[in-house]
Coordinates of C-alpha atoms in Angstrom, one line a residue:
Chain A
X151 CA 17.0 -51.5 29.7
X152 CA 16.7 -54.5 27.4
X153 CA 19.9 -55.1 25.5
X154 CA 19.0 -58.3 23.6
X155 CA 15.5 -59.4 22.7
X156 CA 14.5 -62.4 20.7
X157 CA 10.9 -63.0 19.5
X158 CA 10.0 -66.5 18.3
X159 CA 13.4 -67.2 16.9
X160 CA 13.5 -70.2 14.5
X161 CA 16.6 -71.7 13.1
X162 CA 16.3 -74.6 10.7
X163 CA 19.4 -76.3 9.3
X164 CA 18.3 -77.4 5.8
X165 CA 18.8 -81.0 5.0
X166 CA 16.8 -84.2 4.6
X167 CA 15.2 -83.7 8.0
X168 CA 15.2 -79.9 8.1
X169 CA 16.6 -79.9 11.6
X170 CA 15.0 -77.3 13.9
X171 CA 17.9 -76.1 16.1
X172 CA 15.8 -73.3 17.5
X173 CA 12.0 -73.6 17.8
X174 CA 10.3 -70.3 18.6
X175 CA 12.7 -69.1 21.2
X176 CA 11.7 -65.9 22.9
X177 CA 13.9 -64.2 25.5
X178 CA 14.9 -60.9 26.7
X179 CA 18.1 -59.9 28.4
X180 CA 18.5 -56.8 30.5
X181 CA 21.6 -54.6 30.4
X182 CA 24.0 -55.6 33.2
X183 CA 22.6 -59.1 33.5
X184 CA 24.8 -62.2 33.9
X185 CA 22.8 -65.0 32.2
X186 CA 23.8 -68.6 31.8
X187 CA 22.3 -71.0 29.3
X188 CA 22.2 -74.7 30.1
X189 CA 21.0 -77.8 28.3
X190 CA 22.2 -81.0 26.7
X191 CA 24.3 -81.1 23.6
X192 CA 22.4 -80.2 20.5
X193 CA 19.7 -78.3 22.3
X194 CA 20.4 -75.1 20.4
X195 CA 22.5 -73.2 23.0
X196 CA 25.4 -72.5 20.6
X197 CA 23.0 -71.7 17.8
X198 CA 21.2 -69.2 20.0
X199 CA 24.5 -67.6 21.0
X200 CA 25.7 -67.4 17.4
X201 CA 22.5 -65.6 16.5
X202 CA 22.8 -63.2 19.5
X203 CA 26.4 -62.6 18.3
X204 CA 25.3 -61.8 14.8
X205 CA 27.5 -64.7 13.5
X206 CA 24.5 -66.5 12.2
X207 CA 21.1 -65.4 10.9
X208 CA 17.8 -66.9 12.2
X209 CA 15.5 -68.6 9.7
X210 CA 12.5 -66.9 11.3
X211 CA 11.5 -64.6 14.2
X212 CA 13.1 -61.4 15.3
X213 CA 16.2 -60.4 17.1
X214 CA 16.7 -56.9 18.4
X215 CA 20.1 -55.7 19.6
X216 CA 19.8 -52.6 21.7
X217 CA 16.3 -52.2 20.3
X218 CA 17.4 -52.4 16.7
X219 CA 16.0 -55.1 14.5
X220 CA 18.8 -57.1 12.9
X221 CA 17.0 -59.1 10.3
X222 CA 17.5 -56.8 7.4
X223 CA 21.0 -55.6 8.1
X224 CA 23.6 -56.4 5.4
X225 CA 27.0 -58.0 6.2
X226 CA 28.8 -54.6 6.5
X227 CA 26.3 -53.4 9.2
X228 CA 26.3 -56.7 11.0
X229 CA 30.1 -56.8 11.0
X230 CA 30.2 -53.2 12.5
X231 CA 27.7 -54.1 15.2
X232 CA 29.6 -57.3 16.0
X233 CA 32.9 -55.4 16.1
X234 CA 31.7 -52.7 18.5
X235 CA 28.8 -54.2 20.5
X236 CA 29.8 -57.8 21.1
X237 CA 32.7 -59.6 22.7
X238 CA 33.3 -63.3 22.2
X239 CA 34.8 -65.9 24.5
X240 CA 35.1 -69.4 23.0
X241 CA 35.6 -72.8 24.6
X242 CA 38.8 -73.4 22.7
X243 CA 40.0 -69.8 23.3
X244 CA 40.5 -69.2 19.5
X245 CA 43.6 -67.2 20.0
X246 CA 46.0 -66.5 17.1
X247 CA 48.8 -68.9 17.7
X248 CA 51.5 -66.7 16.0
X249 CA 50.6 -63.5 17.8
X250 CA 51.8 -62.5 21.2
X251 CA 49.4 -62.0 24.1
X252 CA 49.5 -58.3 23.5
X253 CA 48.8 -58.6 19.8
X254 CA 46.0 -61.0 20.4
X255 CA 44.3 -58.6 22.8
X256 CA 44.9 -55.8 20.4
X257 CA 43.5 -57.7 17.4
X258 CA 39.9 -56.5 17.5
X259 CA 41.1 -52.9 17.7
X260 CA 43.0 -53.4 14.5
X261 CA 39.7 -53.6 12.7
X262 CA 38.5 -50.3 14.1
X263 CA 39.5 -46.7 13.6
X264 CA 41.3 -46.6 17.0
X265 CA 44.6 -44.9 16.2
X266 CA 47.7 -47.1 16.2
X267 CA 49.2 -45.2 19.1
X268 CA 46.3 -45.9 21.3
X269 CA 46.0 -49.6 20.5
X270 CA 48.9 -51.1 22.4
X271 CA 48.5 -49.0 25.6
X272 CA 44.9 -50.1 25.8
X273 CA 45.9 -53.7 25.1
X274 CA 48.4 -53.5 27.9
X275 CA 45.8 -52.1 30.2
X276 CA 43.5 -55.0 29.4
X277 CA 46.2 -57.5 30.0
X278 CA 46.9 -56.0 33.4
X279 CA 43.2 -56.3 34.1
X280 CA 43.2 -60.0 33.6
X281 CA 46.5 -60.4 35.4
X282 CA 48.8 -61.1 32.5
X283 CA 50.9 -58.0 32.5
X284 CA 54.0 -60.2 32.8
X285 CA 53.1 -62.4 29.8
X286 CA 52.6 -59.7 27.2
X287 CA 55.1 -61.1 24.8
X288 CA 54.5 -64.8 25.2
X289 CA 52.6 -66.6 22.5
X290 CA 49.5 -68.7 23.4
X291 CA 51.5 -71.9 23.1
X292 CA 53.5 -70.8 26.0
X293 CA 50.5 -70.2 28.2
X294 CA 48.3 -72.5 30.3
X295 CA 44.6 -73.0 29.4
X296 CA 43.5 -70.7 32.1
X297 CA 45.9 -68.0 31.0
X298 CA 44.7 -68.4 27.4
X299 CA 41.2 -67.9 28.4
X300 CA 42.2 -64.8 30.3
X301 CA 43.7 -63.5 27.1
X302 CA 40.5 -64.2 25.4
X303 CA 38.6 -62.4 28.1
X304 CA 40.8 -59.3 27.7
X305 CA 40.4 -59.5 23.9
X306 CA 36.6 -59.6 24.2
X307 CA 36.8 -56.3 26.0
X308 CA 39.1 -54.6 23.5
X309 CA 36.4 -52.7 21.6
X310 CA 34.3 -51.9 24.8
X311 CA 31.4 -54.0 23.8
X312 CA 27.9 -53.8 25.4
X313 CA 27.7 -57.5 25.9
X314 CA 30.0 -60.5 26.1
X315 CA 29.0 -63.9 24.7
X316 CA 30.8 -66.8 26.2
X317 CA 30.4 -70.3 24.7
X318 CA 31.4 -72.7 27.5
X319 CA 34.4 -70.6 28.6
X320 CA 35.4 -73.1 31.3
X321 CA 34.7 -76.2 29.2
X322 CA 38.4 -76.8 28.5
X323 CA 39.7 -75.8 31.9
X324 CA 40.4 -77.5 35.2
X325 CA 38.3 -76.5 38.2
X326 CA 40.8 -74.0 39.6
X327 CA 41.1 -72.1 36.3
X328 CA 37.3 -72.4 35.8
X329 CA 36.8 -70.7 39.1
X330 CA 39.3 -68.0 38.2
X331 CA 37.5 -67.3 34.9
X332 CA 34.1 -67.2 36.6
X333 CA 35.5 -64.7 39.1
X334 CA 36.9 -62.6 36.3
X335 CA 33.6 -62.7 34.5
X336 CA 31.8 -61.8 37.7
X337 CA 34.1 -58.8 38.2
X338 CA 33.3 -57.7 34.7
X339 CA 29.6 -58.1 35.3
X340 CA 30.0 -56.1 38.5
X341 CA 31.5 -53.3 36.4
X342 CA 28.2 -53.3 34.4
X343 CA 29.0 -55.7 31.6
X344 CA 26.2 -57.8 30.2
X345 CA 27.3 -61.5 29.9
X346 CA 25.6 -64.4 28.4
X347 CA 27.3 -67.7 29.0
X348 CA 26.7 -71.2 27.7
X349 CA 27.8 -73.8 30.2
X350 CA 27.4 -77.4 31.2
X351 CA 28.6 -76.9 34.7
X352 CA 25.9 -76.4 37.3
X353 CA 28.3 -74.9 39.8
X354 CA 29.3 -72.3 37.2
X355 CA 25.7 -71.6 36.3
X356 CA 24.9 -71.1 40.0
X357 CA 27.2 -68.1 40.1
X358 CA 25.1 -66.2 37.5
X359 CA 21.9 -64.1 38.0
X360 CA 19.7 -66.3 35.9
X361 CA 19.9 -69.6 34.2
X362 CA 18.0 -70.4 31.0
X363 CA 17.4 -74.1 30.4
X364 CA 17.0 -75.3 26.9
X365 CA 15.9 -78.6 25.3
X366 CA 15.3 -79.6 21.7
X367 CA 15.5 -76.0 20.6
X368 CA 13.1 -74.6 23.1
X369 CA 13.4 -72.8 26.4
X370 CA 12.1 -75.0 29.2
Chain B
X100 CA 42.7 -53.2 9.0
X101 CA 45.4 -50.7 8.1
X102 CA 48.0 -51.5 5.5
X103 CA 51.0 -51.8 7.9
X104 CA 48.9 -54.3 10.0
X105 CA 48.0 -56.2 6.9
X106 CA 51.6 -56.4 5.9
X107 CA 52.8 -57.5 9.3
X108 CA 50.1 -60.2 9.3
X109 CA 51.1 -61.3 5.8
X110 CA 54.7 -61.3 6.6
X111 CA 54.2 -63.5 9.7
X112 CA 52.3 -66.0 7.6
X113 CA 54.8 -66.1 4.8
X114 CA 57.5 -66.7 7.4
X115 CA 55.5 -69.3 9.2
X116 CA 55.1 -71.4 6.0
X117 CA 58.6 -71.0 4.4
X118 CA 58.5 -73.8 2.0
X119 CA 55.1 -73.1 0.7
X120 CA 55.9 -69.4 0.3
X121 CA 59.2 -70.2 -1.3
X122 CA 57.5 -72.2 -4.1
X123 CA 55.3 -69.4 -5.2
X124 CA 58.0 -66.9 -4.6
X125 CA 60.3 -69.0 -6.9
X126 CA 57.7 -69.2 -9.7
X127 CA 57.3 -65.4 -9.6
X128 CA 61.0 -64.9 -9.4
X129 CA 61.6 -66.9 -12.6
X130 CA 58.9 -64.9 -14.4
X131 CA 60.3 -61.6 -13.3
X132 CA 63.8 -62.7 -14.2
X133 CA 62.7 -63.3 -17.7
X134 CA 61.0 -60.0 -17.8
X135 CA 63.8 -58.1 -16.3
X136 CA 66.3 -59.6 -18.7
X137 CA 64.1 -58.8 -21.7
X138 CA 63.3 -55.3 -20.5
X139 CA 66.9 -54.5 -19.6
X140 CA 68.1 -55.4 -23.1
X141 CA 65.2 -53.6 -24.7
X142 CA 65.8 -50.5 -22.7
X143 CA 69.5 -50.6 -23.5
X144 CA 68.8 -51.0 -27.2
X145 CA 66.4 -48.1 -27.1
X146 CA 68.7 -45.7 -25.3
X147 CA 71.6 -46.6 -27.6
X148 CA 69.5 -46.1 -30.7
X149 CA 68.6 -42.7 -29.3
X150 CA 72.2 -41.8 -28.7
X151 CA 73.2 -43.2 -32.1
X152 CA 70.7 -40.9 -33.7
X153 CA 72.1 -38.0 -31.8
X154 CA 75.7 -38.5 -32.7
X155 CA 74.9 -39.4 -36.3
X156 CA 73.5 -35.9 -36.8
X157 CA 70.1 -34.8 -37.8
X158 CA 69.0 -35.1 -41.4
X159 CA 71.4 -37.9 -42.3
X160 CA 71.0 -39.9 -45.4
X161 CA 73.2 -42.3 -47.3
X162 CA 73.3 -43.8 -50.8
X163 CA 75.6 -45.9 -52.9
X164 CA 76.7 -45.7 -56.4
X165 CA 78.9 -47.9 -58.6
X166 CA 80.3 -44.9 -60.6
X167 CA 83.6 -43.5 -59.5
X168 CA 83.3 -40.0 -58.1
X169 CA 85.8 -37.3 -58.5
X170 CA 86.7 -34.3 -56.4
X171 CA 85.1 -32.0 -59.0
X172 CA 81.9 -33.8 -58.5
X173 CA 82.3 -33.6 -54.8
X174 CA 82.5 -29.8 -54.9
X175 CA 79.8 -29.6 -57.5
X176 CA 77.4 -31.7 -55.4
X177 CA 78.3 -30.0 -52.1
X178 CA 77.3 -26.6 -53.6
X179 CA 73.8 -27.9 -54.5
X180 CA 73.1 -29.3 -51.1
X181 CA 71.3 -27.3 -48.4
X182 CA 73.6 -24.8 -46.7
X183 CA 75.6 -26.2 -43.8
X184 CA 75.3 -29.8 -45.1
X185 CA 78.2 -32.2 -44.8
X186 CA 79.1 -34.5 -47.7
X187 CA 81.3 -37.4 -47.5
X188 CA 82.4 -40.2 -49.8
X189 CA 83.7 -43.5 -48.6
X190 CA 84.9 -46.3 -50.9
X191 CA 84.1 -49.9 -50.3
X192 CA 86.5 -51.9 -48.2
X193 CA 89.4 -53.4 -50.0
X194 CA 91.2 -56.4 -48.8
X195 CA 94.9 -55.8 -48.9
X196 CA 97.5 -58.4 -48.3
X197 CA 100.2 -56.8 -46.3
X198 CA 103.6 -56.6 -47.8
X199 CA 107.0 -56.8 -46.2
X200 CA 106.2 -53.8 -44.0
X201 CA 103.7 -55.7 -42.0
X202 CA 105.8 -58.7 -41.7
X203 CA 108.5 -56.7 -40.1
X204 CA 106.0 -54.8 -38.0
X205 CA 104.6 -58.1 -36.6
X206 CA 106.7 -60.4 -34.7
X207 CA 107.7 -63.6 -36.3
X208 CA 105.7 -66.6 -35.3
X209 CA 102.5 -64.5 -35.2
X210 CA 100.0 -64.9 -37.9
X211 CA 100.3 -62.7 -40.9
X212 CA 97.4 -60.3 -41.0
X213 CA 96.0 -58.6 -44.0
X214 CA 94.1 -55.4 -43.7
X215 CA 91.0 -53.7 -44.8
X216 CA 91.5 -50.4 -46.5
X217 CA 88.9 -47.7 -47.0
X218 CA 89.3 -44.5 -49.1
X219 CA 87.8 -41.6 -47.3
X220 CA 87.5 -37.8 -47.5
X221 CA 88.4 -35.4 -44.7
X222 CA 84.6 -34.7 -44.3
X223 CA 84.4 -38.3 -42.8
X224 CA 85.0 -36.6 -39.5
X225 CA 81.8 -34.5 -39.8
X226 CA 79.4 -37.2 -38.4
X227 CA 79.5 -40.1 -36.0
X228 CA 83.1 -39.5 -35.3
X229 CA 83.8 -41.2 -32.0
X230 CA 87.5 -41.6 -32.2
X231 CA 90.3 -40.1 -30.3
X232 CA 92.9 -38.9 -32.8
X233 CA 96.6 -39.3 -32.4
X234 CA 98.7 -37.5 -35.1
X235 CA 96.6 -36.0 -37.8
X236 CA 93.7 -36.9 -39.9
X237 CA 93.6 -37.1 -43.7
X238 CA 93.3 -33.6 -45.1
X239 CA 92.3 -32.1 -48.4
X240 CA 95.8 -31.8 -49.5
X241 CA 96.3 -35.5 -49.1
X242 CA 93.3 -36.0 -51.3
X243 CA 94.4 -33.5 -53.9
X244 CA 97.9 -35.0 -54.1
X245 CA 96.8 -38.6 -53.8
X246 CA 99.3 -38.9 -50.9
X247 CA 100.4 -42.3 -49.6
X248 CA 99.3 -41.7 -46.1
X249 CA 97.5 -44.0 -43.7
X250 CA 95.3 -43.5 -40.7
X251 CA 95.1 -46.6 -38.5
X252 CA 92.0 -47.6 -36.6
X253 CA 92.9 -49.1 -33.2
X254 CA 90.3 -50.8 -31.1
X255 CA 90.5 -50.5 -27.4
X256 CA 91.4 -53.3 -25.1
X257 CA 88.2 -54.8 -24.1
X258 CA 87.7 -56.8 -20.9
X259 CA 88.1 -60.3 -22.1
X260 CA 84.8 -62.1 -22.1
X261 CA 84.7 -65.8 -22.1
X262 CA 83.6 -67.0 -25.5
X263 CA 81.1 -69.8 -25.0
X264 CA 80.7 -70.5 -28.7
X265 CA 84.1 -69.5 -29.9
X266 CA 85.5 -72.2 -32.2
X267 CA 88.7 -70.7 -33.2
X268 CA 91.4 -69.3 -31.1
X269 CA 92.3 -65.7 -31.6
X270 CA 95.2 -65.8 -29.3
X271 CA 97.8 -66.3 -32.0
X272 CA 96.6 -63.2 -33.9
X273 CA 98.6 -60.2 -33.0
X274 CA 96.1 -57.4 -33.3
X275 CA 96.9 -53.8 -34.0
X276 CA 95.9 -52.7 -30.5
X277 CA 98.3 -55.3 -29.0
X278 CA 101.0 -54.0 -31.3
X279 CA 100.3 -50.3 -30.9
X280 CA 100.4 -50.6 -27.2
X281 CA 104.1 -51.5 -27.3
X282 CA 105.3 -49.8 -30.5
X283 CA 105.3 -46.3 -31.8
X284 CA 103.5 -46.4 -35.1
X285 CA 103.2 -42.8 -36.1
X286 CA 105.4 -41.9 -39.1
X287 CA 106.2 -45.6 -39.6
X288 CA 106.5 -46.8 -43.2
X289 CA 104.1 -49.5 -44.1
X290 CA 104.1 -51.5 -47.3
X291 CA 100.7 -52.5 -48.7
X292 CA 100.7 -54.3 -52.0
X293 CA 104.2 -53.0 -52.8
X294 CA 103.2 -49.4 -52.1
X295 CA 104.9 -47.6 -49.3
X296 CA 102.6 -45.6 -47.0
X297 CA 103.3 -43.4 -44.0
X298 CA 101.2 -43.6 -40.9
X299 CA 100.1 -40.1 -40.1
X300 CA 97.3 -40.7 -37.6
X301 CA 95.9 -43.2 -35.3
X302 CA 92.2 -43.3 -34.5
X303 CA 91.6 -44.8 -31.1
X304 CA 88.1 -46.1 -30.8
X305 CA 86.3 -45.7 -27.5
X306 CA 85.4 -48.9 -25.6
X307 CA 82.2 -50.5 -26.9
X308 CA 80.1 -49.2 -24.0
X309 CA 81.1 -45.6 -25.0
X310 CA 80.8 -46.2 -28.7
X311 CA 77.3 -45.1 -29.6
X312 CA 77.3 -45.9 -33.2
X313 CA 75.0 -48.6 -34.5
X314 CA 77.4 -50.7 -36.4
X315 CA 80.5 -51.0 -34.3
X316 CA 81.3 -54.6 -34.7
X317 CA 84.7 -55.5 -33.6
X318 CA 87.0 -56.1 -36.5
X319 CA 89.8 -58.6 -36.0
X320 CA 91.6 -57.4 -39.1
X321 CA 93.4 -54.1 -39.0
X322 CA 91.4 -51.3 -40.5
X323 CA 93.1 -48.5 -42.4
X324 CA 91.9 -45.3 -43.9
X325 CA 93.7 -43.7 -46.9
X326 CA 92.8 -40.7 -49.0
X327 CA 89.8 -41.3 -51.3
X328 CA 91.7 -40.5 -54.4
X329 CA 94.7 -42.7 -53.5
X330 CA 92.3 -45.6 -53.0
X331 CA 90.9 -45.1 -56.5
X332 CA 94.4 -44.9 -57.9
X333 CA 95.5 -48.2 -56.4
X334 CA 92.6 -50.4 -55.8
X335 CA 90.0 -49.8 -58.6
X336 CA 90.4 -50.8 -62.2
X337 CA 88.3 -50.1 -65.3
X338 CA 86.8 -53.5 -65.5
X339 CA 85.4 -53.6 -62.0
X340 CA 82.8 -51.2 -60.7
X341 CA 83.6 -50.4 -57.1
X342 CA 81.0 -49.1 -54.8
X343 CA 81.1 -45.7 -53.2
X344 CA 79.0 -44.7 -50.2
X345 CA 77.8 -41.1 -50.2
X346 CA 76.8 -39.6 -46.9
X347 CA 74.9 -36.4 -46.5
X348 CA 74.2 -34.8 -43.1
X349 CA 72.1 -31.7 -43.5
X350 CA 71.9 -30.8 -39.8
X351 CA 68.1 -30.6 -39.9
X352 CA 65.5 -33.4 -40.4
X353 CA 63.4 -31.0 -42.4
X354 CA 65.9 -30.6 -45.1
X355 CA 66.7 -34.3 -45.5
X356 CA 64.1 -35.0 -48.1
X357 CA 65.2 -32.0 -50.1
X358 CA 68.8 -33.1 -50.0
X359 CA 67.8 -36.6 -51.1
X360 CA 66.1 -35.0 -54.2
X361 CA 69.2 -33.0 -55.0
X362 CA 71.4 -36.0 -54.6
X363 CA 69.3 -38.2 -56.9
X364 CA 69.0 -35.6 -59.6
X365 CA 72.7 -34.8 -59.4
X366 CA 73.7 -38.5 -59.8
X367 CA 71.3 -38.8 -62.7
X368 CA 72.7 -35.7 -64.4
X369 CA 76.2 -37.2 -64.1
X370 CA 75.6 -40.9 -64.8
X371 CA 72.5 -40.9 -66.9
X372 CA 68.8 -41.6 -66.3
X373 CA 69.3 -45.3 -65.5
X374 CA 71.0 -44.3 -62.3
X375 CA 68.5 -45.0 -59.6
X376 CA 70.2 -44.4 -56.2
X377 CA 68.6 -45.9 -53.2
X378 CA 68.5 -43.3 -50.6
X379 CA 68.6 -44.6 -47.0
X380 CA 67.5 -42.1 -44.4
X381 CA 69.1 -42.6 -41.1
X382 CA 65.9 -42.0 -39.3
X383 CA 64.3 -44.9 -41.2
X384 CA 67.3 -47.0 -40.4
X385 CA 66.9 -46.3 -36.7
X386 CA 63.3 -47.2 -36.9
X387 CA 64.1 -50.4 -38.6
X388 CA 66.6 -51.3 -35.9
X389 CA 64.0 -50.5 -33.2
X390 CA 61.5 -52.8 -35.0
X391 CA 64.0 -55.6 -35.3
X392 CA 65.0 -55.2 -31.6
X393 CA 61.4 -55.4 -30.7
X394 CA 60.7 -58.4 -32.8
X395 CA 63.6 -60.4 -31.4
X396 CA 62.5 -59.6 -27.9
X397 CA 58.9 -60.4 -28.4
X398 CA 59.7 -64.1 -28.1
X399 CA 61.4 -63.5 -24.8
X400 CA 58.6 -61.4 -23.6
X401 CA 56.2 -64.2 -24.5
X402 CA 58.3 -66.6 -22.4
X403 CA 58.1 -64.1 -19.6
X404 CA 54.4 -63.9 -19.8
X405 CA 54.1 -67.7 -19.7
X406 CA 56.4 -67.7 -16.7
X407 CA 54.4 -65.0 -14.9
X408 CA 51.2 -67.0 -15.6
X409 CA 52.8 -70.0 -14.1
X410 CA 53.9 -67.9 -11.2
X411 CA 50.4 -66.5 -10.8
X412 CA 48.9 -69.9 -10.8
X413 CA 51.5 -70.8 -8.1
X414 CA 50.3 -67.8 -6.1
X415 CA 46.7 -68.8 -6.6
X416 CA 47.3 -72.4 -5.6
X417 CA 49.2 -71.3 -2.5
X418 CA 46.6 -68.7 -1.5
X419 CA 43.9 -71.4 -1.9
X420 CA 45.8 -73.8 0.3
X421 CA 46.4 -71.1 2.8
X422 CA 42.8 -70.2 2.9
X423 CA 41.7 -73.8 3.3
X424 CA 44.1 -74.3 6.2
X425 CA 43.1 -71.0 7.8
X426 CA 39.4 -71.2 7.6
X427 CA 39.1 -71.3 11.3
X428 CA 41.3 -68.2 11.6
X429 CA 39.0 -66.4 9.1
X430 CA 36.1 -67.3 11.3
X431 CA 37.8 -65.9 14.4
X432 CA 38.8 -62.7 12.7
X433 CA 35.2 -62.3 11.5
X434 CA 33.9 -62.8 15.0
X435 CA 36.3 -60.2 16.3
X436 CA 35.0 -57.7 13.9
X437 CA 36.9 -58.2 10.6
X438 CA 34.8 -57.3 7.6
X439 CA 34.8 -59.1 4.3
X440 CA 37.0 -56.4 2.9
X441 CA 39.5 -57.0 5.8
X442 CA 39.7 -60.7 5.0
X443 CA 40.0 -60.0 1.2
X444 CA 42.8 -57.5 1.7
X445 CA 44.6 -59.8 4.2
X446 CA 45.1 -62.5 1.6
X447 CA 45.7 -60.2 -1.3
X448 CA 48.3 -58.3 0.6
X449 CA 50.0 -61.5 1.7
X450 CA 50.2 -62.7 -2.0
X451 CA 51.4 -59.3 -3.1
X452 CA 54.2 -59.4 -0.5
X453 CA 55.2 -62.7 -1.9
X454 CA 55.1 -61.3 -5.4
X455 CA 57.3 -58.4 -4.3
X456 CA 59.9 -60.7 -2.8
X457 CA 59.7 -62.7 -6.0
X458 CA 60.3 -59.6 -8.0
X459 CA 63.4 -58.6 -6.0
X460 CA 64.9 -62.1 -6.3
X461 CA 63.8 -62.3 -10.0
X462 CA 65.6 -59.0 -10.7
X463 CA 68.8 -60.2 -9.2
X464 CA 68.5 -63.4 -11.2
X465 CA 67.7 -61.4 -14.3
X466 CA 70.6 -59.1 -13.8
X467 CA 72.9 -62.1 -13.5
X468 CA 71.4 -63.5 -16.7
X469 CA 72.2 -60.2 -18.4
X470 CA 75.8 -60.3 -17.2
X471 CA 76.3 -63.9 -18.3
X472 CA 74.1 -64.4 -21.3
X473 CA 73.8 -61.1 -23.1
X474 CA 75.9 -60.6 -26.2
X475 CA 77.2 -57.3 -25.1
X476 CA 77.5 -56.9 -21.4
X477 CA 79.6 -53.8 -21.7
X478 CA 76.6 -52.0 -23.0
X479 CA 74.4 -53.1 -20.2
X480 CA 72.8 -50.1 -18.5
X481 CA 70.8 -50.0 -15.3
X482 CA 67.5 -48.2 -15.6
X483 CA 65.0 -47.5 -12.9
X484 CA 62.0 -47.9 -15.1
X485 CA 62.9 -51.5 -15.8
X486 CA 63.0 -52.1 -12.0
X487 CA 59.7 -50.2 -11.5
X488 CA 58.0 -52.1 -14.3
X489 CA 59.3 -55.5 -13.1
X490 CA 57.9 -54.8 -9.6
X491 CA 54.7 -53.6 -11.0
X492 CA 54.3 -56.7 -13.1
X493 CA 54.9 -58.9 -10.1
X494 CA 52.5 -56.9 -7.9
X495 CA 49.7 -56.9 -10.6
X496 CA 50.2 -60.6 -11.3
X497 CA 50.0 -61.6 -7.6
X498 CA 47.1 -59.3 -7.1
X499 CA 45.1 -60.7 -9.9
X500 CA 45.8 -64.3 -9.1
X501 CA 45.1 -63.9 -5.4
X502 CA 41.9 -62.0 -5.9
X503 CA 39.7 -65.0 -6.6
X504 CA 40.8 -67.2 -3.7
X505 CA 40.8 -64.2 -1.4
X506 CA 37.3 -63.4 -2.5
X507 CA 36.2 -66.9 -1.7
X508 CA 37.7 -66.5 1.8
X509 CA 35.9 -63.2 2.3
X510 CA 32.6 -64.8 1.3
X511 CA 32.8 -67.5 4.0
X512 CA 30.1 -67.2 6.6
X513 CA 31.6 -66.5 10.0
X514 CA 29.7 -69.2 11.8
X515 CA 30.7 -71.9 9.2
X516 CA 34.3 -70.7 9.2
X517 CA 34.4 -71.0 13.0
X518 CA 33.1 -74.5 13.0
X519 CA 36.1 -75.5 10.9
X520 CA 38.9 -77.2 12.8

């Protein structure tokens, strides 16, 4: 089953030169796939990921999420889809510095109708899954980079999304932590999770099912 | 996001930025203090006016005449008034230099004190009588016989309040209440203008917070009541027209106008058509008081509004700064599934929490202001509606002023907010 399908996606950043970040990108990602996207800086990887994550809108072309066209959705619908279908992992972790590990993991659930009683037990469960059951009440400042990224992984799973978008998740980590995160992502993928990951690291990309190479806004 | 979560988030942020939060909190607090002060005094004035109306009796009216009134006229007029009405005459105050009697009553070295003497009728007791009586009151027999009897008015010992603007010392004045506390005054002989009187009663006024009449200014000169007829005998002369107050209390507001008509026509029948008594209805008087109270507090209220606007601008400024510094956070929250509404509420709730804290602090400040600045702290009453209104004002102000910046935050595009470092 195709989970994400792009047809001739165009993204132009308006300006003096009308920079084309995406130039007729077409691609299709199957449910359960682990896909890496590689390419030099400015090739449009992150732009593509933002569009796939409904954080940004394409200038042209079509993006179907679970078979549903997304072009005409309003902000409320897009937010709902993002909340329930997509989990994000960022290069710089993007954790809330003042919240505990547990609260960071619980945060996406706070924006859903999940009852308050269910939120924390589920967050605990997720923390255990990424091996942080002993750090529940630490704040991100007290954690190592690898641990922070684990929190982010757990957080991305909070609302049981159908796919995870990871933007250079190992970019800020040492090789040991990078390997750990890759293992974790692989485990998730083995559990059936679709993962799309932007990376610069060939070794990391080699661990995925498929690698998409991009250059100048095009898939090559 | 649910409200408790929003509040928890807001509280964390307020606590994380103590100085910034304190500034807008402070601005709101000042505004609320002004409001609280004004509203407290207003509320107290209203409730006292209401109580005053109650003890003064329904259907109360007053007028004055410069013609001397006699007992025959009293009976005549009383007959014509609506049934159940009370009628009372009171002479104007007469300043009487105390004779030897007072000199011996007061210790040497203390200032000689004169006294104010009113001539009254026993029906004086029918309305706004707030005294506790020791001995007896002036009765009709005293009036008929023009007895030389005195009823003293003794003010209660008030808690001493520091006089900020007092320019003369009252310490050397031995007041009647000081004196009566240590001496038995009933049945004492007192000489006023070479006339010997006997003290038959002492009226103890309640403390000011329990005295609900409108005009209960503290007199520093002893006040004495003597029979109406005795007063006329001693203190009026043919050449001088002395004023008499006539008070009617009908017991019902509906009969007040009727009684006023009767009173006017009676005075005219007695003293000729040029007699044009000005009738003052107590209800009108109350309304006038309310109007005056409102007028004098309008200025304060205006100051309060200005302070609240300043506080609101403070809140707005802080919220804008907060949003600017937390753009990235907004982006993350949006990526994690926060809707525009969630973001809007987050900042509005945070501002309203600040407003609430400001309100609490402001009320404490305002209460202290009431205790230290109000003319009449003994009459200060605590009312819940003032608290509720102050909190409401703070919440509404912070809500309104946070709305625009919060809306700006909610409008941010997730991808652009995320790029912000």
